[in-house]
């Protein structure tokens, strides 16, 4: 008899960027961060939640955030991105996968993310059904280079690992 295939862990990557805009809230990973500028976007422009959502969907080969929540659908206007992340997690759960880890890097000249790290881990933990200690949140500047360096906006890269449900 051939050996049974072991449960498989799979990894997805997500990337997002948003332009800074006056008069908008700055929401990252579900946390509203005090700032003189916010982020422009169709939804609440939470670049962290969007990158993590794409990473989760990518790990399960379930498409991407734009396909699941199209801009053309009025219901997605100013939508809470943590809710979108929760729905993406539900989708991959229904395909027999669950999230086991996420690693996130925010790239921005400002604001400083460090003081908000624990709050972001806590907020994402609910949507991902993980404990905060299973979510890594890192940040760096772009050393003053390019559009991020000029403070035009920020970017986020996220990796999510999912495992097959054996139950
Ligand atoms: Mg986005």
PDB file of C-alpha atoms and ligand atoms in Angstrom:
ATOM      1  CA  UNK A   1       0.000   0.000   0.000  1.00  0.00           C
ATOM      2  CA  UNK A   2       1.392   3.452  -0.829  1.00  0.00           C
ATOM      3  CA  UNK A   3       2.170   5.610   2.197  1.00  0.00           C
ATOM      4  CA  UNK A   4      -0.553   8.069   3.168  1.00  0.00           C
ATOM      5  CA  UNK A   5       0.082  11.636   2.053  1.00  0.00           C
ATOM      6  CA  UNK A   6       0.851  13.760   5.135  1.00  0.00           C
ATOM      7  CA  UNK A   7      -1.203  16.902   5.851  1.00  0.00           C
ATOM      8  CA  UNK A   8       0.209  19.741   3.812  1.00  0.00           C
ATOM      9  CA  UNK A   9       1.143  23.240   4.967  1.00  0.00           C
ATOM     10  CA  UNK A  10       0.890  25.898   2.275  1.00  0.00           C
ATOM     11  CA  UNK A  11       2.070  29.488   2.149  1.00  0.00           C
ATOM     12  CA  UNK A  12       0.524  32.527   0.492  1.00  0.00           C
ATOM     13  CA  UNK A  13       1.891  36.003  -0.062  1.00  0.00           C
ATOM     14  CA  UNK A  14      -0.031  39.265  -0.209  1.00  0.00           C
ATOM     15  CA  UNK A  15       0.946  42.808  -1.108  1.00  0.00           C
ATOM     16  CA  UNK A  16      -0.985  46.053  -0.891  1.00  0.00           C
ATOM     17  CA  UNK A  17      -0.326  49.764  -1.098  1.00  0.00           C
ATOM     18  CA  UNK A  18      -2.470  52.824  -0.501  1.00  0.00           C
ATOM     19  CA  UNK A  19      -1.937  56.524  -1.053  1.00  0.00           C
ATOM     20  CA  UNK A  20      -2.043  58.900   1.915  1.00  0.00           C
ATOM     21  CA  UNK A  21      -4.993  61.335   1.841  1.00  0.00           C
ATOM     22  CA  UNK A  22      -6.150  64.107   4.118  1.00  0.00           C
ATOM     23  CA  UNK A  23      -9.475  63.700   5.835  1.00  0.00           C
ATOM     24  CA  UNK A  24      -9.315  59.905   5.969  1.00  0.00           C
ATOM     25  CA  UNK A  25      -8.660  57.619   8.934  1.00  0.00           C
ATOM     26  CA  UNK A  26      -5.425  55.636   9.096  1.00  0.00           C
ATOM     27  CA  UNK A  27      -6.517  52.078   9.836  1.00  0.00           C
ATOM     28  CA  UNK A  28      -3.912  49.317   9.854  1.00  0.00           C
ATOM     29  CA  UNK A  29      -4.728  45.755  10.853  1.00  0.00           C
ATOM     30  CA  UNK A  30      -8.080  46.937  12.179  1.00  0.00           C
ATOM     31  CA  UNK A  31      -6.516  49.540  14.472  1.00  0.00           C
ATOM     32  CA  UNK A  32      -7.122  53.266  14.010  1.00  0.00           C
ATOM     33  CA  UNK A  33      -3.731  54.948  14.366  1.00  0.00           C
ATOM     34  CA  UNK A  34      -3.500  58.640  15.299  1.00  0.00           C
ATOM     35  CA  UNK A  35      -2.097  60.443  12.241  1.00  0.00           C
ATOM     36  CA  UNK A  36      -2.507  63.721  10.363  1.00  0.00           C
ATOM     37  CA  UNK A  37      -3.134  61.753   7.167  1.00  0.00           C
ATOM     38  CA  UNK A  38      -5.133  58.625   6.468  1.00  0.00           C
ATOM     39  CA  UNK A  39      -5.300  56.266   3.521  1.00  0.00           C
ATOM     40  CA  UNK A  40      -7.298  56.645   0.324  1.00  0.00           C
ATOM     41  CA  UNK A  41      -9.300  53.694  -0.909  1.00  0.00           C
ATOM     42  CA  UNK A  42     -12.664  52.247  -1.835  1.00  0.00           C
ATOM     43  CA  UNK A  43     -13.010  50.333   1.432  1.00  0.00           C
ATOM     44  CA  UNK A  44     -11.529  51.550   4.722  1.00  0.00           C
ATOM     45  CA  UNK A  45      -8.116  51.285   2.950  1.00  0.00           C
ATOM     46  CA  UNK A  46      -6.614  49.006   5.601  1.00  0.00           C
ATOM     47  CA  UNK A  47      -3.504  47.919   3.654  1.00  0.00           C
ATOM     48  CA  UNK A  48      -2.464  45.433   6.353  1.00  0.00           C
ATOM     49  CA  UNK A  49      -5.822  43.642   6.369  1.00  0.00           C
ATOM     50  CA  UNK A  50      -5.824  43.637   2.547  1.00  0.00           C
ATOM     51  CA  UNK A  51      -2.320  42.132   2.263  1.00  0.00           C
ATOM     52  CA  UNK A  52      -3.148  39.480   4.882  1.00  0.00           C
ATOM     53  CA  UNK A  53      -6.422  38.656   3.098  1.00  0.00           C
ATOM     54  CA  UNK A  54      -4.552  38.093  -0.182  1.00  0.00           C
ATOM     55  CA  UNK A  55      -1.961  35.954   1.625  1.00  0.00           C
ATOM     56  CA  UNK A  56      -4.686  33.781   3.199  1.00  0.00           C
ATOM     57  CA  UNK A  57      -6.562  33.384  -0.104  1.00  0.00           C
ATOM     58  CA  UNK A  58      -3.309  32.732  -1.965  1.00  0.00           C
ATOM     59  CA  UNK A  59      -2.239  29.981   0.421  1.00  0.00           C
ATOM     60  CA  UNK A  60      -5.462  28.103  -0.335  1.00  0.00           C
ATOM     61  CA  UNK A  61      -5.425  29.021  -4.074  1.00  0.00           C
ATOM     62  CA  UNK A  62      -8.781  30.741  -3.563  1.00  0.00           C
ATOM     63  CA  UNK A  63      -8.236  33.800  -5.738  1.00  0.00           C
ATOM     64  CA  UNK A  64      -7.716  37.307  -4.393  1.00  0.00           C
ATOM     65  CA  UNK A  65      -9.405  40.105  -2.472  1.00  0.00           C
ATOM     66  CA  UNK A  66     -10.394  42.013  -5.618  1.00  0.00           C
ATOM     67  CA  UNK A  67     -12.303  39.025  -6.974  1.00  0.00           C
ATOM     68  CA  UNK A  68     -13.964  38.227  -3.667  1.00  0.00           C
ATOM     69  CA  UNK A  69     -14.859  41.852  -2.844  1.00  0.00           C
ATOM     70  CA  UNK A  70     -15.037  43.831  -6.123  1.00  0.00           C
ATOM     71  CA  UNK A  71     -14.790  47.655  -6.104  1.00  0.00           C
ATOM     72  CA  UNK A  72     -17.822  47.688  -8.388  1.00  0.00           C
ATOM     73  CA  UNK A  73     -20.028  46.312  -5.597  1.00  0.00           C
ATOM     74  CA  UNK A  74     -21.458  49.173  -3.504  1.00  0.00           C
ATOM     75  CA  UNK A  75     -21.525  46.926  -0.430  1.00  0.00           C
ATOM     76  CA  UNK A  76     -17.699  47.121  -0.329  1.00  0.00           C
ATOM     77  CA  UNK A  77     -17.617  50.937  -0.140  1.00  0.00           C
ATOM     78  CA  UNK A  78     -15.902  52.022   3.118  1.00  0.00           C
ATOM     79  CA  UNK A  79     -16.224  48.399   4.226  1.00  0.00           C
ATOM     80  CA  UNK A  80     -14.544  47.158   7.384  1.00  0.00           C
ATOM     81  CA  UNK A  81     -11.547  45.243   6.042  1.00  0.00           C
ATOM     82  CA  UNK A  82     -11.312  43.007   9.110  1.00  0.00           C
ATOM     83  CA  UNK A  83     -14.766  41.741   8.193  1.00  0.00           C
ATOM     84  CA  UNK A  84     -13.467  40.963   4.677  1.00  0.00           C
ATOM     85  CA  UNK A  85     -10.517  39.118   6.214  1.00  0.00           C
ATOM     86  CA  UNK A  86     -12.875  37.094   8.424  1.00  0.00           C
ATOM     87  CA  UNK A  87     -14.940  36.136   5.371  1.00  0.00           C
ATOM     88  CA  UNK A  88     -11.783  35.091   3.482  1.00  0.00           C
ATOM     89  CA  UNK A  89     -10.766  32.919   6.449  1.00  0.00           C
ATOM     90  CA  UNK A  90     -14.269  31.382   6.469  1.00  0.00           C
ATOM     91  CA  UNK A  91     -13.895  30.626   2.758  1.00  0.00           C
ATOM     92  CA  UNK A  92     -10.614  28.747   3.173  1.00  0.00           C
ATOM     93  CA  UNK A  93     -11.994  26.968   6.270  1.00  0.00           C
ATOM     94  CA  UNK A  94     -14.818  25.679   4.071  1.00  0.00           C
ATOM     95  CA  UNK A  95     -12.160  24.263   1.692  1.00  0.00           C
ATOM     96  CA  UNK A  96     -10.519  22.362   4.556  1.00  0.00           C
ATOM     97  CA  UNK A  97      -7.709  24.801   5.414  1.00  0.00           C
ATOM     98  CA  UNK A  98      -7.029  26.818   8.554  1.00  0.00           C
ATOM     99  CA  UNK A  99      -4.530  29.602   9.158  1.00  0.00           C
ATOM    100  CA  UNK A 100      -1.628  28.717  11.457  1.00  0.00           C
ATOM    101  CA  UNK A 101       0.649  31.773  11.168  1.00  0.00           C
ATOM    102  CA  UNK A 102       0.973  35.189   9.584  1.00  0.00           C
ATOM    103  CA  UNK A 103       4.006  37.427   9.160  1.00  0.00           C
ATOM    104  CA  UNK A 104       3.475  41.054   8.177  1.00  0.00           C
ATOM    105  CA  UNK A 105       5.832  43.866   7.188  1.00  0.00           C
ATOM    106  CA  UNK A 106       4.566  47.443   6.907  1.00  0.00           C
ATOM    107  CA  UNK A 107       6.788  49.734   4.826  1.00  0.00           C
ATOM    108  CA  UNK A 108       6.251  53.395   5.649  1.00  0.00           C
ATOM    109  CA  UNK A 109       8.269  56.475   6.567  1.00  0.00           C
ATOM    110  CA  UNK A 110       5.543  57.381   9.055  1.00  0.00           C
ATOM    111  CA  UNK A 111       3.832  56.851  11.402  1.00  0.00           C
ATOM    112  CA  UNK A 112       5.773  54.554  13.715  1.00  0.00           C
ATOM    113  CA  UNK A 113       4.067  51.159  13.914  1.00  0.00           C
ATOM    114  CA  UNK A 114       5.894  49.821  16.973  1.00  0.00           C
ATOM    115  CA  UNK A 115       3.652  51.477  19.566  1.00  0.00           C
ATOM    116  CA  UNK A 116       0.599  49.881  17.866  1.00  0.00           C
ATOM    117  CA  UNK A 117       2.031  46.404  17.256  1.00  0.00           C
ATOM    118  CA  UNK A 118       0.259  44.668  20.156  1.00  0.00           C
ATOM    119  CA  UNK A 119      -3.098  46.251  19.270  1.00  0.00           C
ATOM    120  CA  UNK A 120      -2.736  45.139  15.627  1.00  0.00           C
ATOM    121  CA  UNK A 121      -1.828  41.580  16.676  1.00  0.00           C
ATOM    122  CA  UNK A 122      -4.872  41.536  18.954  1.00  0.00           C
ATOM    123  CA  UNK A 123      -7.248  42.889  16.280  1.00  0.00           C
ATOM    124  CA  UNK A 124      -6.018  40.478  13.604  1.00  0.00           C
ATOM    125  CA  UNK A 125      -6.132  37.499  15.962  1.00  0.00           C
ATOM    126  CA  UNK A 126      -9.937  37.607  16.019  1.00  0.00           C
ATOM    127  CA  UNK A 127     -10.251  37.668  12.225  1.00  0.00           C
ATOM    128  CA  UNK A 128      -7.605  34.965  11.710  1.00  0.00           C
ATOM    129  CA  UNK A 129      -8.701  32.721  14.626  1.00  0.00           C
ATOM    130  CA  UNK A 130      -5.120  32.777  15.899  1.00  0.00           C
ATOM    131  CA  UNK A 131      -3.571  33.896  19.150  1.00  0.00           C
ATOM    132  CA  UNK A 132      -1.725  37.237  18.961  1.00  0.00           C
ATOM    133  CA  UNK A 133       1.565  35.372  19.513  1.00  0.00           C
ATOM    134  CA  UNK A 134       1.026  33.562  16.187  1.00  0.00           C
ATOM    135  CA  UNK A 135       0.926  36.861  14.281  1.00  0.00           C
ATOM    136  CA  UNK A 136       4.151  38.712  13.550  1.00  0.00           C
ATOM    137  CA  UNK A 137       3.948  42.453  12.838  1.00  0.00           C
ATOM    138  CA  UNK A 138       7.105  44.213  11.656  1.00  0.00           C
ATOM    139  CA  UNK A 139       7.745  47.628  10.188  1.00  0.00           C
ATOM    140  CA  UNK A 140      10.482  49.434   8.341  1.00  0.00           C
ATOM    141  CA  UNK A 141      11.018  52.615   6.426  1.00  0.00           C
ATOM    142  CA  UNK A 142      12.048  52.725   2.772  1.00  0.00           C
ATOM    143  CA  UNK A 143      15.204  54.668   3.684  1.00  0.00           C
ATOM    144  CA  UNK A 144      13.711  57.783   2.089  1.00  0.00           C
ATOM    145  CA  UNK A 145      13.689  56.236  -1.397  1.00  0.00           C
ATOM    146  CA  UNK A 146      10.940  56.392  -4.020  1.00  0.00           C
ATOM    147  CA  UNK A 147       7.224  57.037  -3.460  1.00  0.00           C
ATOM    148  CA  UNK A 148       7.252  55.556   0.017  1.00  0.00           C
ATOM    149  CA  UNK A 149      10.291  57.620   0.888  1.00  0.00           C
ATOM    150  CA  UNK A 150       8.539  60.781  -0.287  1.00  0.00           C
ATOM    151  CA  UNK A 151       5.635  59.946   2.023  1.00  0.00           C
ATOM    152  CA  UNK A 152       3.089  59.482  -0.769  1.00  0.00           C
ATOM    153  CA  UNK A 153       1.681  56.350   0.810  1.00  0.00           C
ATOM    154  CA  UNK A 154       2.546  53.079   2.452  1.00  0.00           C
ATOM    155  CA  UNK A 155       2.858  49.433   1.482  1.00  0.00           C
ATOM    156  CA  UNK A 156       2.424  46.126   3.255  1.00  0.00           C
ATOM    157  CA  UNK A 157       3.727  42.641   2.508  1.00  0.00           C
ATOM    158  CA  UNK A 158       2.210  39.654   4.286  1.00  0.00           C
ATOM    159  CA  UNK A 159       2.803  35.928   4.316  1.00  0.00           C
ATOM    160  CA  UNK A 160       0.252  33.455   5.678  1.00  0.00           C
ATOM    161  CA  UNK A 161       0.723  29.763   6.315  1.00  0.00           C
ATOM    162  CA  UNK A 162      -2.284  27.480   6.245  1.00  0.00           C
ATOM    163  CA  UNK A 163      -2.572  23.812   7.112  1.00  0.00           C
ATOM    164  CA  UNK A 164      -4.984  21.164   5.909  1.00  0.00           C
ATOM    165  CA  UNK A 165      -7.641  20.217   8.393  1.00  0.00           C
ATOM    166  CA  UNK A 166      -7.234  16.587   9.352  1.00  0.00           C
ATOM    167  CA  UNK A 167     -10.559  16.470  11.190  1.00  0.00           C
TER     168      UNK A 167
HETATM  169 MG1  LIG B   1      -6.038  47.672  -0.555  1.00  0.00          MG
END
